PDB file of C-alpha atoms in Angstrom:
ATOM      1  CA  MET A   1    -164.781  49.953 122.544  1.00 53.00           C
ATOM      2  CA  THR A   2    -164.457  46.623 124.382  1.00 54.00           C
ATOM      3  CA  GLU A   3    -163.056  43.494 122.777  1.00 54.00           C
ATOM      4  CA  ARG A   4    -166.547  42.002 122.720  1.00 54.00           C
ATOM      5  CA  ASP A   5    -167.944  45.040 120.852  1.00 54.00           C
ATOM      6  CA  LYS A   6    -165.167  44.797 118.241  1.00 49.00           C
ATOM      7  CA  ARG A   7    -165.979  41.134 117.598  1.00 53.00           C
ATOM      8  CA  SER A   8    -169.666  41.914 117.134  1.00 53.00           C
ATOM      9  CA  ALA A   9    -168.904  44.665 114.598  1.00 51.00           C
ATOM     10  CA  ARG A  10    -166.852  42.457 112.283  1.00 54.00           C
ATOM     11  CA  PRO A  11    -169.730  40.400 110.803  1.00 52.00           C
ATOM     12  CA  ALA A  12    -171.669  43.595 110.035  1.00 52.00           C
ATOM     13  CA  ARG A  13    -168.730  45.074 108.112  1.00 52.00           C
ATOM     14  CA  ARG A  14    -168.259  41.794 106.269  1.00 53.00           C
ATOM     15  CA  ASP A  15    -171.944  41.718 105.296  1.00 54.00           C
ATOM     16  CA  GLN A  16    -171.694  45.310 104.023  1.00 55.00           C
ATOM     17  CA  ASP A  17    -168.676  44.454 101.821  1.00 52.00           C
ATOM     18  CA  GLN A  18    -170.497  41.433 100.371  1.00 55.00           C
ATOM     19  CA  ARG A  19    -173.554  43.544  99.522  1.00 54.00           C
ATOM     20  CA  SER A  20    -171.325  46.122  97.740  1.00 52.00           C
ATOM     21  CA  GLN A  21    -169.658  43.395  95.655  1.00 54.00           C
ATOM     22  CA  LYS A  22    -173.061  41.943  94.767  1.00 51.00           C
ATOM     23  CA  ARG A  23    -174.341  45.345  93.597  1.00 53.00           C
ATOM     24  CA  SER A  24    -171.261  45.926  91.409  1.00 50.00           C
ATOM     25  CA  ALA A  25    -171.740  42.507  89.795  1.00 51.00           C
ATOM     26  CA  THR A  26    -175.435  43.165  89.082  1.00 52.00           C
ATOM     27  CA  PRO A  27    -175.964  44.287  85.472  1.00 53.00           C
ATOM     28  CA  MET A  28    -177.186  47.880  85.101  1.00 53.00           C
ATOM     29  CA  ARG A  29    -180.519  48.393  83.363  1.00 54.00           C
ATOM     30  CA  ASN A  30    -181.893  51.293  81.369  1.00 52.00           C
ATOM     31  CA  ASP A  31    -185.380  52.831  81.598  1.00 53.00           C
ATOM     32  CA  LYS A  32    -186.862  49.942  79.608  1.00 52.00           C
ATOM     33  CA  GLY A  33    -185.430  47.335  81.909  1.00 54.00           C
ATOM     34  CA  GLN A  34    -182.814  46.234  79.368  1.00 54.00           C
ATOM     35  CA  LYS A  35    -179.337  45.295  80.525  1.00 52.00           C
ATOM     36  CA  ARG A  36    -176.681  47.945  80.031  1.00 52.00           C
ATOM     37  CA  SER A  37    -172.965  47.261  80.169  1.00 48.00           C
ATOM     38  CA  ASN A  38    -171.026  48.981  82.924  1.00 48.00           C
ATOM     39  CA  THR A  39    -168.245  49.587  80.427  1.00 45.00           C
ATOM     40  CA  ALA A  40    -170.509  51.861  78.402  1.00 42.00           C
ATOM     41  CA  ARG A  41    -169.913  54.625  80.921  1.00 44.00           C
ATOM     42  CA  SER A  42    -166.156  54.465  80.399  1.00 43.00           C
ATOM     43  CA  GLY A  43    -165.137  55.155  76.825  1.00 46.00           C
ATOM     44  CA  SER A  44    -168.364  56.105  75.050  1.00 46.00           C
ATOM     45  CA  ALA A  45    -171.972  56.298  76.111  1.00 47.00           C
ATOM     46  CA  PHE A  46    -174.248  53.306  75.440  1.00 49.00           C
ATOM     47  CA  GLY A  47    -171.579  51.457  73.460  1.00 53.00           C
ATOM     48  CA  LYS A  48    -171.313  54.100  70.672  1.00 53.00           C
ATOM     49  CA  PRO A  49    -167.734  54.013  69.245  1.00 52.00           C
ATOM     50  CA  LYS A  50    -165.510  56.825  70.436  1.00 55.00           C
ATOM     51  CA  LEU A  51    -164.428  59.198  67.650  1.00 46.00           C
ATOM     52  CA  LEU A  52    -160.703  59.623  67.194  1.00 50.00           C
ATOM     53  CA  ARG A  53    -159.079  62.959  66.381  1.00 49.00           C
ATOM     54  CA  ARG A  54    -158.287  61.873  62.840  1.00 46.00           C
ATOM     55  CA  ASP A  55    -161.972  61.091  62.277  1.00 44.00           C
ATOM     56  CA  LEU A  56    -162.952  64.615  63.284  1.00 44.00           C
ATOM     57  CA  GLU A  57    -160.400  66.347  61.032  1.00 45.00           C
ATOM     58  CA  PRO A  58    -161.409  66.989  57.397  1.00 50.00           C
ATOM     59  CA  LYS A  59    -159.446  65.055  54.808  1.00 66.00           C
ATOM     60  CA  ARG A  60    -156.753  67.081  53.046  1.00 72.00           C
ATOM     61  CA  ARG A  61    -157.668  67.999  49.494  1.00 80.00           C
ATOM     62  CA  PRO A  62    -155.526  69.586  46.756  1.00 78.00           C
ATOM     63  CA  SER A  63    -155.978  73.332  46.291  1.00 82.00           C
ATOM     64  CA  TRP A  64    -155.583  73.097  42.513  1.00 83.00           C
ATOM     65  CA  PRO A  65    -156.939  70.771  39.799  1.00 88.00           C
ATOM     66  CA  THR A  66    -154.787  67.702  39.272  1.00 91.00           C
ATOM     67  CA  PRO A  67    -153.670  67.520  35.614  1.00 95.00           C
ATOM     68  CA  GLU A  68    -153.479  64.345  33.576  1.00 95.00           C
ATOM     69  CA  ILE A  69    -150.054  62.842  33.004  1.00 96.00           C
ATOM     70  CA  PRO A  70    -149.064  63.403  29.342  1.00 95.00           C
ATOM     71  CA  GLU A  71    -148.960  60.241  27.296  1.00 94.00           C
ATOM     72  CA  GLY A  72    -145.582  58.517  27.230  1.00 94.00           C
ATOM     73  CA  ILE A  73    -144.263  59.905  30.527  1.00 96.00           C
ATOM     74  CA  THR A  74    -143.335  57.091  32.907  1.00 95.00           C
ATOM     75  CA  GLY A  75    -141.368  58.933  35.590  1.00 94.00           C
ATOM     76  CA  GLU A  76    -138.222  56.990  34.742  1.00 94.00           C
ATOM     77  CA  GLU A  77    -137.069  60.024  32.731  1.00 94.00           C
ATOM     78  CA  LEU A  78    -136.181  61.756  36.014  1.00 94.00           C
ATOM     79  CA  ASP A  79    -132.431  61.658  36.586  1.00 91.00           C
ATOM     80  CA  ARG A  80    -131.050  59.241  39.166  1.00 91.00           C
ATOM     81  CA  LYS A  81    -130.051  61.897  41.697  1.00 90.00           C
ATOM     82  CA  ASN A  82    -133.561  63.317  41.912  1.00 91.00           C
ATOM     83  CA  ARG A  83    -135.242  59.899  41.767  1.00 91.00           C
ATOM     84  CA  PHE A  84    -133.207  58.966  44.836  1.00 93.00           C
ATOM     85  CA  GLN A  85    -134.837  61.800  46.789  1.00 92.00           C
ATOM     86  CA  LEU A  86    -138.222  60.184  46.169  1.00 95.00           C
ATOM     87  CA  GLU A  87    -137.191  56.816  47.640  1.00 94.00           C
ATOM     88  CA  GLN A  88    -138.857  57.612  50.947  1.00 93.00           C
ATOM     89  CA  LEU A  89    -142.278  57.578  49.263  1.00 95.00           C
ATOM     90  CA  ALA A  90    -144.511  54.546  48.785  1.00 95.00           C
ATOM     91  CA  GLU A  91    -143.988  52.930  45.387  1.00 94.00           C
ATOM     92  CA  GLU A  92    -147.234  54.040  43.728  1.00 94.00           C
ATOM     93  CA  ASN A  93    -146.943  57.579  45.090  1.00 96.00           C
ATOM     94  CA  ARG A  94    -143.262  57.746  44.089  1.00 96.00           C
ATOM     95  CA  LYS A  95    -144.116  56.895  40.497  1.00 96.00           C
ATOM     96  CA  ARG A  96    -146.898  59.485  40.298  1.00 96.00           C
ATOM     97  CA  VAL A  97    -144.740  62.244  41.807  1.00 97.00           C
ATOM     98  CA  ALA A  98    -141.937  61.450  39.358  1.00 97.00           C
ATOM     99  CA  GLN A  99    -144.388  61.638  36.446  1.00 97.00           C
ATOM    100  CA  HIS A 100    -145.649  65.051  37.574  1.00 97.00           C
ATOM    101  CA  LEU A 101    -142.082  66.344  37.899  1.00 97.00           C
ATOM    102  CA  VAL A 102    -141.112  65.125  34.432  1.00 97.00           C
ATOM    103  CA  ALA A 103    -144.263  66.723  32.997  1.00 97.00           C
ATOM    104  CA  LEU A 104    -143.421  69.971  34.814  1.00 97.00           C
ATOM    105  CA  ASP A 105    -139.946  70.126  33.308  1.00 95.00           C
ATOM    106  CA  SER A 106    -141.205  69.344  29.803  1.00 95.00           C
ATOM    107  CA  LEU A 107    -143.846  72.099  29.944  1.00 96.00           C
ATOM    108  CA  LEU A 108    -142.028  74.807  31.885  1.00 94.00           C
ATOM    109  CA  GLU A 109    -140.933  76.806  28.831  1.00 89.00           C
ATOM    110  CA  THR A 110    -144.032  76.204  26.698  1.00 91.00           C
ATOM    111  CA  ASP A 111    -147.087  75.923  28.988  1.00 96.00           C
ATOM    112  CA  ALA A 112    -146.511  77.643  32.309  1.00 96.00           C
ATOM    113  CA  GLU A 113    -150.014  76.954  33.613  1.00 97.00           C
ATOM    114  CA  GLN A 114    -149.831  73.196  33.104  1.00 97.00           C
ATOM    115  CA  ALA A 115    -146.310  73.123  34.526  1.00 97.00           C
ATOM    116  CA  PHE A 116    -147.633  74.951  37.580  1.00 98.00           C
ATOM    117  CA  LEU A 117    -150.482  72.452  38.057  1.00 97.00           C
ATOM    118  CA  HIS A 118    -148.106  69.507  37.777  1.00 97.00           C
ATOM    119  CA  GLY A 119    -145.850  71.144  40.356  1.00 97.00           C
ATOM    120  CA  GLN A 120    -148.705  71.619  42.800  1.00 97.00           C
ATOM    121  CA  ALA A 121    -149.852  68.028  42.287  1.00 97.00           C
ATOM    122  CA  ALA A 122    -146.348  66.780  43.068  1.00 97.00           C
ATOM    123  CA  ALA A 123    -146.044  69.048  46.122  1.00 97.00           C
ATOM    124  CA  PHE A 124    -149.401  67.823  47.440  1.00 96.00           C
ATOM    125  CA  ARG A 125    -148.164  64.246  47.310  1.00 96.00           C
ATOM    126  CA  ALA A 126    -144.599  64.867  48.521  1.00 96.00           C
ATOM    127  CA  GLY A 127    -144.503  68.223  50.259  1.00 95.00           C
ATOM    128  CA  ARG A 128    -141.672  67.308  52.630  1.00 95.00           C
ATOM    129  CA  ILE A 129    -139.121  66.680  49.895  1.00 96.00           C
ATOM    130  CA  ALA A 130    -136.982  69.726  49.080  1.00 96.00           C
ATOM    131  CA  TYR A 131    -136.539  68.950  45.381  1.00 97.00           C
ATOM    132  CA  VAL A 132    -140.295  68.595  44.874  1.00 97.00           C
ATOM    133  CA  ARG A 133    -141.075  71.895  46.608  1.00 97.00           C
ATOM    134  CA  GLU A 134    -138.296  73.644  44.679  1.00 97.00           C
ATOM    135  CA  ARG A 135    -139.616  72.537  41.275  1.00 98.00           C
ATOM    136  CA  ALA A 136    -143.175  73.385  42.289  1.00 98.00           C
ATOM    137  CA  GLY A 137    -142.034  76.836  43.420  1.00 98.00           C
ATOM    138  CA  ILE A 138    -140.149  77.546  40.199  1.00 98.00           C
ATOM    139  CA  ALA A 139    -143.188  76.550  38.128  1.00 98.00           C
ATOM    140  CA  ALA A 140    -145.412  78.796  40.257  1.00 98.00           C
ATOM    141  CA  LEU A 141    -142.937  81.653  39.781  1.00 98.00           C
ATOM    142  CA  ARG A 142    -143.028  81.264  36.003  1.00 96.00           C
ATOM    143  CA  PHE A 143    -146.836  81.188  36.023  1.00 97.00           C
ATOM    144  CA  GLY A 144    -147.056  84.352  38.107  1.00 97.00           C
ATOM    145  CA  LYS A 145    -148.377  82.754  41.296  1.00 97.00           C
ATOM    146  CA  PHE A 146    -145.802  84.588  43.357  1.00 98.00           C
ATOM    147  CA  ASP A 147    -147.279  83.961  46.808  1.00 97.00           C
ATOM    148  CA  VAL A 148    -147.501  80.218  46.121  1.00 97.00           C
ATOM    149  CA  ALA A 149    -143.994  80.267  44.672  1.00 98.00           C
ATOM    150  CA  GLN A 150    -142.567  82.027  47.710  1.00 97.00           C
ATOM    151  CA  LYS A 151    -144.200  79.513  50.058  1.00 97.00           C
ATOM    152  CA  ASP A 152    -142.869  76.499  48.146  1.00 98.00           C
ATOM    153  CA  LEU A 153    -139.394  77.906  47.619  1.00 98.00           C
ATOM    154  CA  LYS A 154    -138.943  78.946  51.244  1.00 97.00           C
ATOM    155  CA  ALA A 155    -140.076  75.484  52.324  1.00 97.00           C
ATOM    156  CA  ALA A 156    -137.523  73.922  49.978  1.00 97.00           C
ATOM    157  CA  GLN A 157    -134.756  76.170  51.297  1.00 96.00           C
ATOM    158  CA  ARG A 158    -135.730  75.416  54.883  1.00 96.00           C
ATOM    159  CA  ILE A 159    -135.661  71.654  54.264  1.00 95.00           C
ATOM    160  CA  SER A 160    -132.422  71.558  52.267  1.00 94.00           C
ATOM    161  CA  GLY A 161    -130.543  74.588  53.597  1.00 93.00           C
ATOM    162  CA  SER A 162    -129.252  75.173  50.058  1.00 92.00           C
ATOM    163  CA  ASP A 163    -128.405  78.672  48.789  1.00 92.00           C
ATOM    164  CA  GLU A 164    -129.186  77.516  45.253  1.00 94.00           C
ATOM    165  CA  ILE A 165    -132.866  78.295  45.860  1.00 96.00           C
ATOM    166  CA  LEU A 166    -132.213  81.899  46.925  1.00 97.00           C
ATOM    167  CA  PRO A 167    -132.128  83.411  43.400  1.00 97.00           C
ATOM    168  CA  TYR A 168    -135.725  82.285  42.886  1.00 98.00           C
ATOM    169  CA  ILE A 169    -136.797  83.530  46.322  1.00 98.00           C
ATOM    170  CA  ALA A 170    -135.273  86.905  45.429  1.00 98.00           C
ATOM    171  CA  GLN A 171    -137.374  87.003  42.249  1.00 98.00           C
ATOM    172  CA  CYS A 172    -140.472  86.360  44.359  1.00 98.00           C
ATOM    173  CA  GLU A 173    -139.582  89.260  46.647  1.00 98.00           C
ATOM    174  CA  VAL A 174    -139.355  91.653  43.691  1.00 98.00           C
ATOM    175  CA  ALA A 175    -142.668  90.448  42.275  1.00 97.00           C
ATOM    176  CA  LEU A 176    -144.345  90.857  45.680  1.00 98.00           C
ATOM    177  CA  GLY A 177    -143.121  94.444  45.970  1.00 97.00           C
ATOM    178  CA  ASN A 178    -139.994  93.984  48.089  1.00 97.00           C
ATOM    179  CA  PRO A 179    -137.069  94.958  45.806  1.00 98.00           C
ATOM    180  CA  ARG A 180    -134.758  95.908  48.663  1.00 98.00           C
ATOM    181  CA  LYS A 181    -135.328  92.528  50.271  1.00 97.00           C
ATOM    182  CA  ALA A 182    -134.461  90.926  46.928  1.00 97.00           C
ATOM    183  CA  LEU A 183    -131.179  92.837  46.745  1.00 97.00           C
ATOM    184  CA  GLU A 184    -130.380  91.844  50.312  1.00 97.00           C
ATOM    185  CA  ILE A 185    -130.864  88.176  49.402  1.00 96.00           C
ATOM    186  CA  ALA A 186    -128.814  88.531  46.214  1.00 94.00           C
ATOM    187  CA  GLY A 187    -126.025  90.233  48.139  1.00 93.00           C
ATOM    188  CA  ARG A 188    -125.478  87.330  50.523  1.00 92.00           C
ATOM    189  CA  VAL A 189    -125.255  84.652  47.834  1.00 93.00           C
ATOM    190  CA  ASN A 190    -121.787  83.567  46.710  1.00 91.00           C
ATOM    191  CA  SER A 191    -122.461  83.595  42.964  1.00 89.00           C
ATOM    192  CA  ALA A 192    -119.112  81.931  42.216  1.00 88.00           C
ATOM    193  CA  LYS A 193    -120.513  78.701  43.675  1.00 91.00           C
ATOM    194  CA  LEU A 194    -123.620  78.786  41.482  1.00 94.00           C
ATOM    195  CA  SER A 195    -124.135  77.117  38.115  1.00 94.00           C
ATOM    196  CA  ASP A 196    -124.508  79.280  34.989  1.00 94.00           C
ATOM    197  CA  LEU A 197    -128.280  78.855  35.202  1.00 95.00           C
ATOM    198  CA  LEU A 198    -128.475  80.054  38.798  1.00 96.00           C
ATOM    199  CA  GLN A 199    -126.097  82.950  38.148  1.00 96.00           C
ATOM    200  CA  VAL A 200    -128.452  84.095  35.394  1.00 96.00           C
ATOM    201  CA  GLU A 201    -131.473  83.729  37.708  1.00 96.00           C
ATOM    202  CA  LEU A 202    -129.671  85.769  40.361  1.00 97.00           C
ATOM    203  CA  ARG A 203    -128.826  88.504  37.844  1.00 97.00           C
ATOM    204  CA  ILE A 204    -132.452  88.600  36.701  1.00 97.00           C
ATOM    205  CA  ALA A 205    -133.642  89.001  40.297  1.00 97.00           C
ATOM    206  CA  ALA A 206    -131.166  91.804  41.018  1.00 97.00           C
ATOM    207  CA  ALA A 207    -131.890  93.604  37.734  1.00 97.00           C
ATOM    208  CA  ARG A 208    -135.638  93.539  38.332  1.00 97.00           C
ATOM    209  CA  ALA A 209    -135.062  94.931  41.812  1.00 98.00           C
ATOM    210  CA  ARG A 210    -132.930  97.768  40.390  1.00 97.00           C
ATOM    211  CA  ILE A 211    -135.646  98.631  37.851  1.00 97.00           C
ATOM    212  CA  ALA A 212    -138.288  98.631  40.608  1.00 97.00           C
ATOM    213  CA  LEU A 213    -136.131 101.116  42.520  1.00 97.00           C
ATOM    214  CA  GLY A 214    -135.682 103.318  39.439  1.00 96.00           C
ATOM    215  CA  GLN A 215    -132.053 102.305  38.946  1.00 97.00           C
ATOM    216  CA  ASP A 216    -132.328 101.452  35.245  1.00 96.00           C
ATOM    217  CA  ASP A 217    -128.651 101.894  34.351  1.00 96.00           C
ATOM    218  CA  ALA A 218    -127.635  99.661  37.256  1.00 97.00           C
ATOM    219  CA  ALA A 219    -130.049  97.013  35.942  1.00 97.00           C
ATOM    220  CA  ILE A 220    -128.306  97.067  32.536  1.00 97.00           C
ATOM    221  CA  VAL A 221    -124.915  96.669  34.189  1.00 97.00           C
ATOM    222  CA  THR A 222    -126.217  93.751  36.260  1.00 97.00           C
ATOM    223  CA  LEU A 223    -127.414  91.919  33.143  1.00 97.00           C
ATOM    224  CA  THR A 224    -124.263  92.566  31.114  1.00 96.00           C
ATOM    225  CA  CYS A 225    -122.404  89.267  31.341  1.00 94.00           C
ATOM    226  CA  LYS A 226    -120.750  86.607  29.168  1.00 94.00           C
ATOM    227  CA  GLU A 227    -123.912  84.490  29.307  1.00 94.00           C
ATOM    228  CA  LEU A 228    -125.653  87.206  27.289  1.00 95.00           C
ATOM    229  CA  ASN A 229    -123.813  85.974  24.181  1.00 94.00           C
ATOM    230  CA  ARG A 230    -125.188  82.449  24.388  1.00 94.00           C
ATOM    231  CA  THR A 231    -128.160  81.361  22.333  1.00 93.00           C
ATOM    232  CA  ASP A 232    -128.308  77.628  23.014  1.00 92.00           C
ATOM    233  CA  ALA A 233    -129.029  77.524  26.763  1.00 92.00           C
ATOM    234  CA  SER A 234    -132.463  76.961  28.261  1.00 89.00           C
ATOM    235  CA  TRP A 235    -132.265  80.373  29.894  1.00 91.00           C
ATOM    236  CA  SER A 236    -130.899  82.316  26.875  1.00 94.00           C
ATOM    237  CA  LYS A 237    -134.274  83.593  25.685  1.00 94.00           C
ATOM    238  CA  ARG A 238    -135.265  84.815  29.161  1.00 94.00           C
ATOM    239  CA  LEU A 239    -131.956  86.611  29.670  1.00 96.00           C
ATOM    240  CA  HIS A 240    -132.230  88.297  26.267  1.00 97.00           C
ATOM    241  CA  HIS A 241    -135.743  89.512  27.053  1.00 96.00           C
ATOM    242  CA  GLU A 242    -134.662  90.878  30.433  1.00 97.00           C
ATOM    243  CA  TYR A 243    -131.753  92.767  28.849  1.00 97.00           C
ATOM    244  CA  ALA A 244    -133.886  94.265  26.071  1.00 97.00           C
ATOM    245  CA  ASN A 245    -136.489  95.372  28.621  1.00 96.00           C
ATOM    246  CA  ALA A 246    -133.793  96.964  30.767  1.00 97.00           C
ATOM    247  CA  LEU A 247    -132.541  98.947  27.772  1.00 97.00           C
ATOM    248  CA  ALA A 248    -136.065 100.100  26.955  1.00 96.00           C
ATOM    249  CA  ASN A 249    -136.722 101.124  30.591  1.00 94.00           C
ATOM    250  CA  ALA A 250    -133.560 103.230  30.506  1.00 95.00           C
ATOM    251  CA  GLY A 251    -134.851 105.079  27.432  1.00 96.00           C
ATOM    252  CA  ARG A 252    -132.440 103.330  25.061  1.00 97.00           C
ATOM    253  CA  LYS A 253    -135.033 102.097  22.585  1.00 96.00           C
ATOM    254  CA  ASN A 254    -132.654 102.078  19.597  1.00 97.00           C
ATOM    255  CA  ASP A 255    -130.183  99.921  21.526  1.00 97.00           C
ATOM    256  CA  ALA A 256    -133.009  97.592  22.523  1.00 97.00           C
ATOM    257  CA  ASP A 257    -134.123  97.229  18.893  1.00 96.00           C
ATOM    258  CA  SER A 258    -130.546  96.580  17.745  1.00 96.00           C
ATOM    259  CA  PHE A 259    -130.151  93.917  20.405  1.00 96.00           C
ATOM    260  CA  LYS A 260    -133.339  92.172  19.269  1.00 96.00           C
ATOM    261  CA  LEU A 261    -132.051  92.115  15.689  1.00 95.00           C
ATOM    262  CA  LYS A 262    -128.816  90.547  16.921  1.00 95.00           C
ATOM    263  CA  TYR A 263    -130.703  87.661  18.561  1.00 95.00           C
ATOM    264  CA  PRO A 264    -133.875  87.299  16.466  1.00 94.00           C
ATOM    265  CA  HIS A 265    -134.539  83.726  17.585  1.00 92.00           C
ATOM    266  CA  SER A 266    -135.112  84.872  21.166  1.00 93.00           C
ATOM    267  CA  PHE A 267    -137.767  87.344  20.088  1.00 92.00           C
ATOM    268  CA  GLU A 268    -139.742  85.270  17.615  1.00 85.00           C
ATOM    269  CA  VAL A 269    -143.479  85.466  18.227  1.00 73.00           C
ATOM    270  CA  LYS A 270    -145.124  82.035  18.068  1.00 66.00           C
ATOM    271  CA  GLU A 271    -148.559  81.939  16.519  1.00 57.00           C
TER     272      GLU A 271
END
C-alpha cells in the first residue's frame, strides 16, 4: 500500500471507531421500546437482585423441641471455669446457653428427658464449644439416645482432645452393640488421672461390655472398688445398681438381694 492509500484509510477507521463508541453509549431498549440498562446483563437479568448462597440455603432449625428455662435459673449458677468457655458467644446467646446447662445439671438425675432437651438446645446454640457438647452428650446418654450421645461426645473429644470424655464414649459403644470397642477405649485410658466420678463411669462402661460378652464374673470384679462403699456421691446410686445387676446376671441372686438391703437408699422406688 502506498503512503497516499494509508492516509486515505485513516479517516475511515476513525469514523468506524466513533460509530462503535456511539452505539455503546446508546441505551438498550426492550421489545416495548423502554430503556434497559446495559448493566442488567452483568450481574442479574433485568435488574433482578442476584441471590447469594446464604439466601438459597435453608435456615438451620433445632432437631428437638426447645424446653422452657425453669423459673429462678439465671445462668450465673454455672461455675466460673465453665462460664469462661462461653465467653466467645454473644451476650444474649451466652446467657441462654448457660441457663440450659444449669437446667441440664439440675435435672440429670431426676428428669432425663428434660435434661436431654436442655442439652440439645445448648448444643444447637453453641455446638463448637467442647464443654457444651460434652454435657449434651452425657444427657443424651442418660436418656438413651445413644447415637446422639455418641455424636456429641465424639465432637467434644475432638474439640478438646481430653481423655476425660472417653468413659462416656465407651458407654455409648456398649449401648450401640460394640462391647469390644468399649473395652479397647477403656484399656487406653489412664484411670489414675481421672476423678472418682470418671473412674466410676469407666468401670461402668467396662462392666457393661463384659456382661455383653458373657463375662459376668469379670463384670463383678470390674465393679468391685472402694467407691462401692460410698452413699453420698452423685454417682453412688448408679454404681450400686450396676453392681446389683452384675450379681444377678452371674446367677448370684441372694448376693444381689443382700447388697440391696445393705444400701436401701439406692434402691428406693419413688412413687
